[in-house]
Amino acid sequence: MNSVEIRRFADTDWPGVWDVWHEVVAAGESYDNAPDSSEADAREHWLLAPPWEQWVAVEGGEVLGMYKVGPNKNRLGAHVANASFMVSSRARGRGLGRTLGEHCLDRARDLGYAAMQFNAVVSTNTVAVRLWRSLGFIIVGTIPDGFQSTKHGLVDFHIMHRYL
């Protein structure tokens, strides 16, 4: 992943972000957005206002992945970060998810968060579960049949947490 640059999202990145977002969401295996969500829906979901930040992983001008990071809750819960990640199929198996995850954890620390929580890691997304566990996350809860996978039907999702 040496040739991949991770940088703040710029408006000119949107077409690449939309391509990745659409591919991941249309698969119906890891996000609860409707697989046929519109580009407007994607913008509303992904481009949250500050204090949220959006970051992209770019190689040769092509967006290969991205993440967003911000508070998991407002006010008295705002010391815990939340984040979402997406990686294009063109970059899977190259370690980009790990690179983005490590970058995000560092960024959350820099922003002053005390911990990070993922609210819905789909249990059948074993690559993601394994990655987050290897980066120090633990499963603090499991919601039985909490996700309707397009491939597997009803499956569990995990709430994962780690201190920063």
Short mmCIF file of C-alpha atoms in Angstrom, two decimals:
data_model
loop_
_atom_site.label_atom_id
_atom_site.label_comp_id
_atom_site.label_asym_id
_atom_site.label_seq_id
_atom_site.Cartn_x
_atom_site.Cartn_y
_atom_site.Cartn_z
CA MET A 1 0.00 0.00 0.00
CA ASN A 2 3.05 2.25 -0.35
CA SER A 3 1.61 4.10 -3.35
CA VAL A 4 -1.72 4.85 -1.65
CA GLU A 5 -2.23 8.33 -0.26
CA ILE A 6 -4.69 8.84 2.59
CA ARG A 7 -5.97 12.39 2.71
CA ARG A 8 -8.98 14.47 3.67
CA PHE A 9 -11.93 14.20 1.33
CA ALA A 10 -12.21 16.97 -1.26
CA ASP A 11 -15.31 17.73 -3.32
CA THR A 12 -13.49 16.51 -6.43
CA ASP A 13 -13.25 13.05 -4.79
CA TRP A 14 -17.03 12.60 -4.78
CA PRO A 15 -17.32 10.61 -8.05
CA GLY A 16 -14.81 8.05 -6.72
CA VAL A 17 -16.42 7.96 -3.28
CA TRP A 18 -19.81 7.43 -4.90
CA ASP A 19 -18.42 4.53 -6.98
CA VAL A 20 -17.05 2.78 -3.89
CA TRP A 21 -20.10 3.59 -1.77
CA HIS A 22 -22.48 2.33 -4.45
CA GLU A 23 -20.52 -0.92 -4.94
CA VAL A 24 -20.39 -1.69 -1.21
CA VAL A 25 -23.98 -0.73 -0.41
CA ALA A 26 -25.43 -2.44 -3.49
CA ALA A 27 -23.91 -5.73 -2.31
CA GLY A 28 -26.23 -5.64 0.72
CA GLU A 29 -23.76 -7.40 2.99
CA SER A 30 -22.32 -4.78 5.32
CA TYR A 31 -24.40 -1.58 5.41
CA ASP A 32 -28.07 -1.22 6.22
CA ASN A 33 -28.67 1.34 3.48
CA ALA A 34 -31.03 0.20 0.73
CA PRO A 35 -28.98 -1.54 -1.98
CA ASP A 36 -30.61 0.71 -4.60
CA SER A 37 -29.89 3.93 -2.66
CA SER A 38 -29.52 7.05 -4.76
CA GLU A 39 -26.46 9.24 -5.04
CA ALA A 40 -28.30 11.87 -2.97
CA ASP A 41 -28.86 9.25 -0.24
CA ALA A 42 -25.16 8.42 -0.32
CA ARG A 43 -24.16 12.07 0.07
CA GLU A 44 -26.51 12.49 3.01
CA HIS A 45 -25.21 9.34 4.69
CA TRP A 46 -21.48 9.81 4.05
CA LEU A 47 -20.83 13.55 4.03
CA LEU A 48 -21.83 14.39 7.58
CA ALA A 49 -21.16 17.90 8.88
CA PRO A 50 -18.33 18.67 11.32
CA PRO A 51 -17.23 17.43 13.75
CA TRP A 52 -17.35 14.47 11.33
CA GLU A 53 -14.40 14.08 9.00
CA GLN A 54 -14.18 12.10 5.76
CA TRP A 55 -10.91 10.63 4.48
CA VAL A 56 -10.08 8.91 1.19
CA ALA A 57 -7.40 6.44 0.08
CA VAL A 58 -6.26 7.37 -3.41
CA GLU A 59 -3.88 5.63 -5.79
CA GLY A 60 -3.12 7.01 -9.23
CA GLY A 61 -5.99 9.47 -8.87
CA GLU A 62 -8.49 6.68 -8.13
CA VAL A 63 -10.43 6.48 -4.85
CA LEU A 64 -9.96 2.93 -3.57
CA GLY A 65 -11.41 3.32 -0.10
CA MET A 66 -12.55 5.74 2.52
CA TYR A 67 -13.62 6.29 6.08
CA LYS A 68 -15.52 8.81 8.12
CA VAL A 69 -14.96 9.47 11.81
CA GLY A 70 -16.93 11.46 14.36
CA PRO A 71 -18.72 11.20 17.69
CA ASN A 72 -20.72 8.05 18.34
CA LYS A 73 -23.25 10.05 20.36
CA ASN A 74 -23.83 13.70 21.14
CA ARG A 75 -23.12 15.65 24.31
CA LEU A 76 -22.22 13.31 27.19
CA GLY A 77 -21.33 10.45 24.82
CA ALA A 78 -19.24 12.54 22.42
CA HIS A 79 -15.93 11.33 23.90
CA VAL A 80 -16.40 7.98 22.09
CA ALA A 81 -15.72 7.99 18.36
CA ASN A 82 -17.58 6.12 15.67
CA ALA A 83 -16.33 5.37 12.19
CA SER A 84 -17.41 3.74 8.95
CA PHE A 85 -15.15 2.24 6.30
CA MET A 86 -15.52 1.15 2.69
CA VAL A 87 -12.96 -0.45 0.38
CA SER A 88 -13.41 -1.01 -3.33
CA SER A 89 -13.25 -4.58 -4.62
CA ARG A 90 -10.34 -3.34 -6.76
CA ALA A 91 -8.25 -2.95 -3.59
CA ARG A 92 -9.42 -5.82 -1.38
CA GLY A 93 -6.76 -8.21 -0.16
CA ARG A 94 -4.04 -5.54 -0.32
CA GLY A 95 -4.20 -4.41 3.31
CA LEU A 96 -6.08 -1.19 2.61
CA GLY A 97 -8.69 -1.86 5.29
CA ARG A 98 -5.95 -2.22 7.90
CA THR A 99 -4.19 0.91 6.64
CA LEU A 100 -7.43 2.90 6.82
CA GLY A 101 -8.26 1.45 10.25
CA GLU A 102 -4.87 2.36 11.69
CA HIS A 103 -5.06 5.84 10.18
CA CYS A 104 -8.54 6.32 11.63
CA LEU A 105 -7.49 5.18 15.11
CA ASP A 106 -4.59 7.64 15.03
CA ARG A 107 -6.89 10.42 13.81
CA ALA A 108 -9.45 9.68 16.55
CA ARG A 109 -6.68 9.91 19.17
CA ASP A 110 -5.53 13.22 17.65
CA LEU A 111 -9.10 14.50 17.85
CA GLY A 112 -9.19 13.69 21.57
CA TYR A 113 -11.54 10.72 21.61
CA ALA A 114 -11.13 8.27 24.48
CA ALA A 115 -12.48 5.19 22.69
CA MET A 116 -14.04 4.00 19.43
CA GLN A 117 -17.25 2.04 19.01
CA PHE A 118 -18.72 0.35 15.95
CA ASN A 119 -22.46 -0.07 16.33
CA ALA A 120 -23.16 -2.70 13.69
CA VAL A 121 -20.42 -4.97 12.33
CA VAL A 122 -22.23 -7.68 10.41
CA SER A 123 -21.19 -11.11 11.72
CA THR A 124 -20.91 -12.63 8.24
CA ASN A 125 -18.44 -9.89 7.28
CA THR A 126 -15.71 -12.08 8.74
CA VAL A 127 -12.89 -10.10 7.13
CA ALA A 128 -14.01 -6.96 8.98
CA VAL A 129 -14.60 -8.77 12.28
CA ARG A 130 -11.13 -10.34 12.08
CA LEU A 131 -9.53 -6.99 11.17
CA TRP A 132 -11.16 -5.07 14.01
CA ARG A 133 -10.29 -7.77 16.53
CA SER A 134 -6.66 -7.69 15.34
CA LEU A 135 -6.67 -3.92 15.92
CA GLY A 136 -7.76 -4.37 19.54
CA PHE A 137 -11.55 -4.18 19.31
CA ILE A 138 -13.66 -6.50 21.41
CA ILE A 139 -17.24 -7.56 20.83
CA VAL A 140 -19.26 -6.00 23.64
CA GLY A 141 -22.63 -7.15 22.36
CA THR A 142 -24.35 -9.06 19.60
CA ILE A 143 -27.78 -8.31 18.21
CA PRO A 144 -29.34 -11.60 17.08
CA ASP A 145 -30.75 -11.44 13.54
CA GLY A 146 -30.11 -7.69 13.54
CA PHE A 147 -29.13 -7.48 9.88
CA GLN A 148 -30.92 -8.70 6.78
CA SER A 149 -28.14 -9.86 4.47
CA THR A 150 -29.04 -10.13 0.81
CA LYS A 151 -26.97 -13.33 0.60
CA HIS A 152 -27.43 -15.00 4.02
CA GLY A 153 -30.81 -13.78 5.24
CA LEU A 154 -31.06 -12.73 8.87
CA VAL A 155 -27.64 -12.61 10.56
CA ASP A 156 -26.26 -11.13 13.76
CA PHE A 157 -24.38 -7.91 14.05
CA HIS A 158 -21.77 -7.02 16.64
CA ILE A 159 -21.16 -3.91 18.66
CA MET A 160 -17.38 -3.56 18.88
CA HIS A 161 -15.32 -1.28 21.13
CA ARG A 162 -11.76 -0.37 22.03
CA TYR A 163 -10.09 2.27 24.11
CA LEU A 164 -7.72 4.59 22.31
#
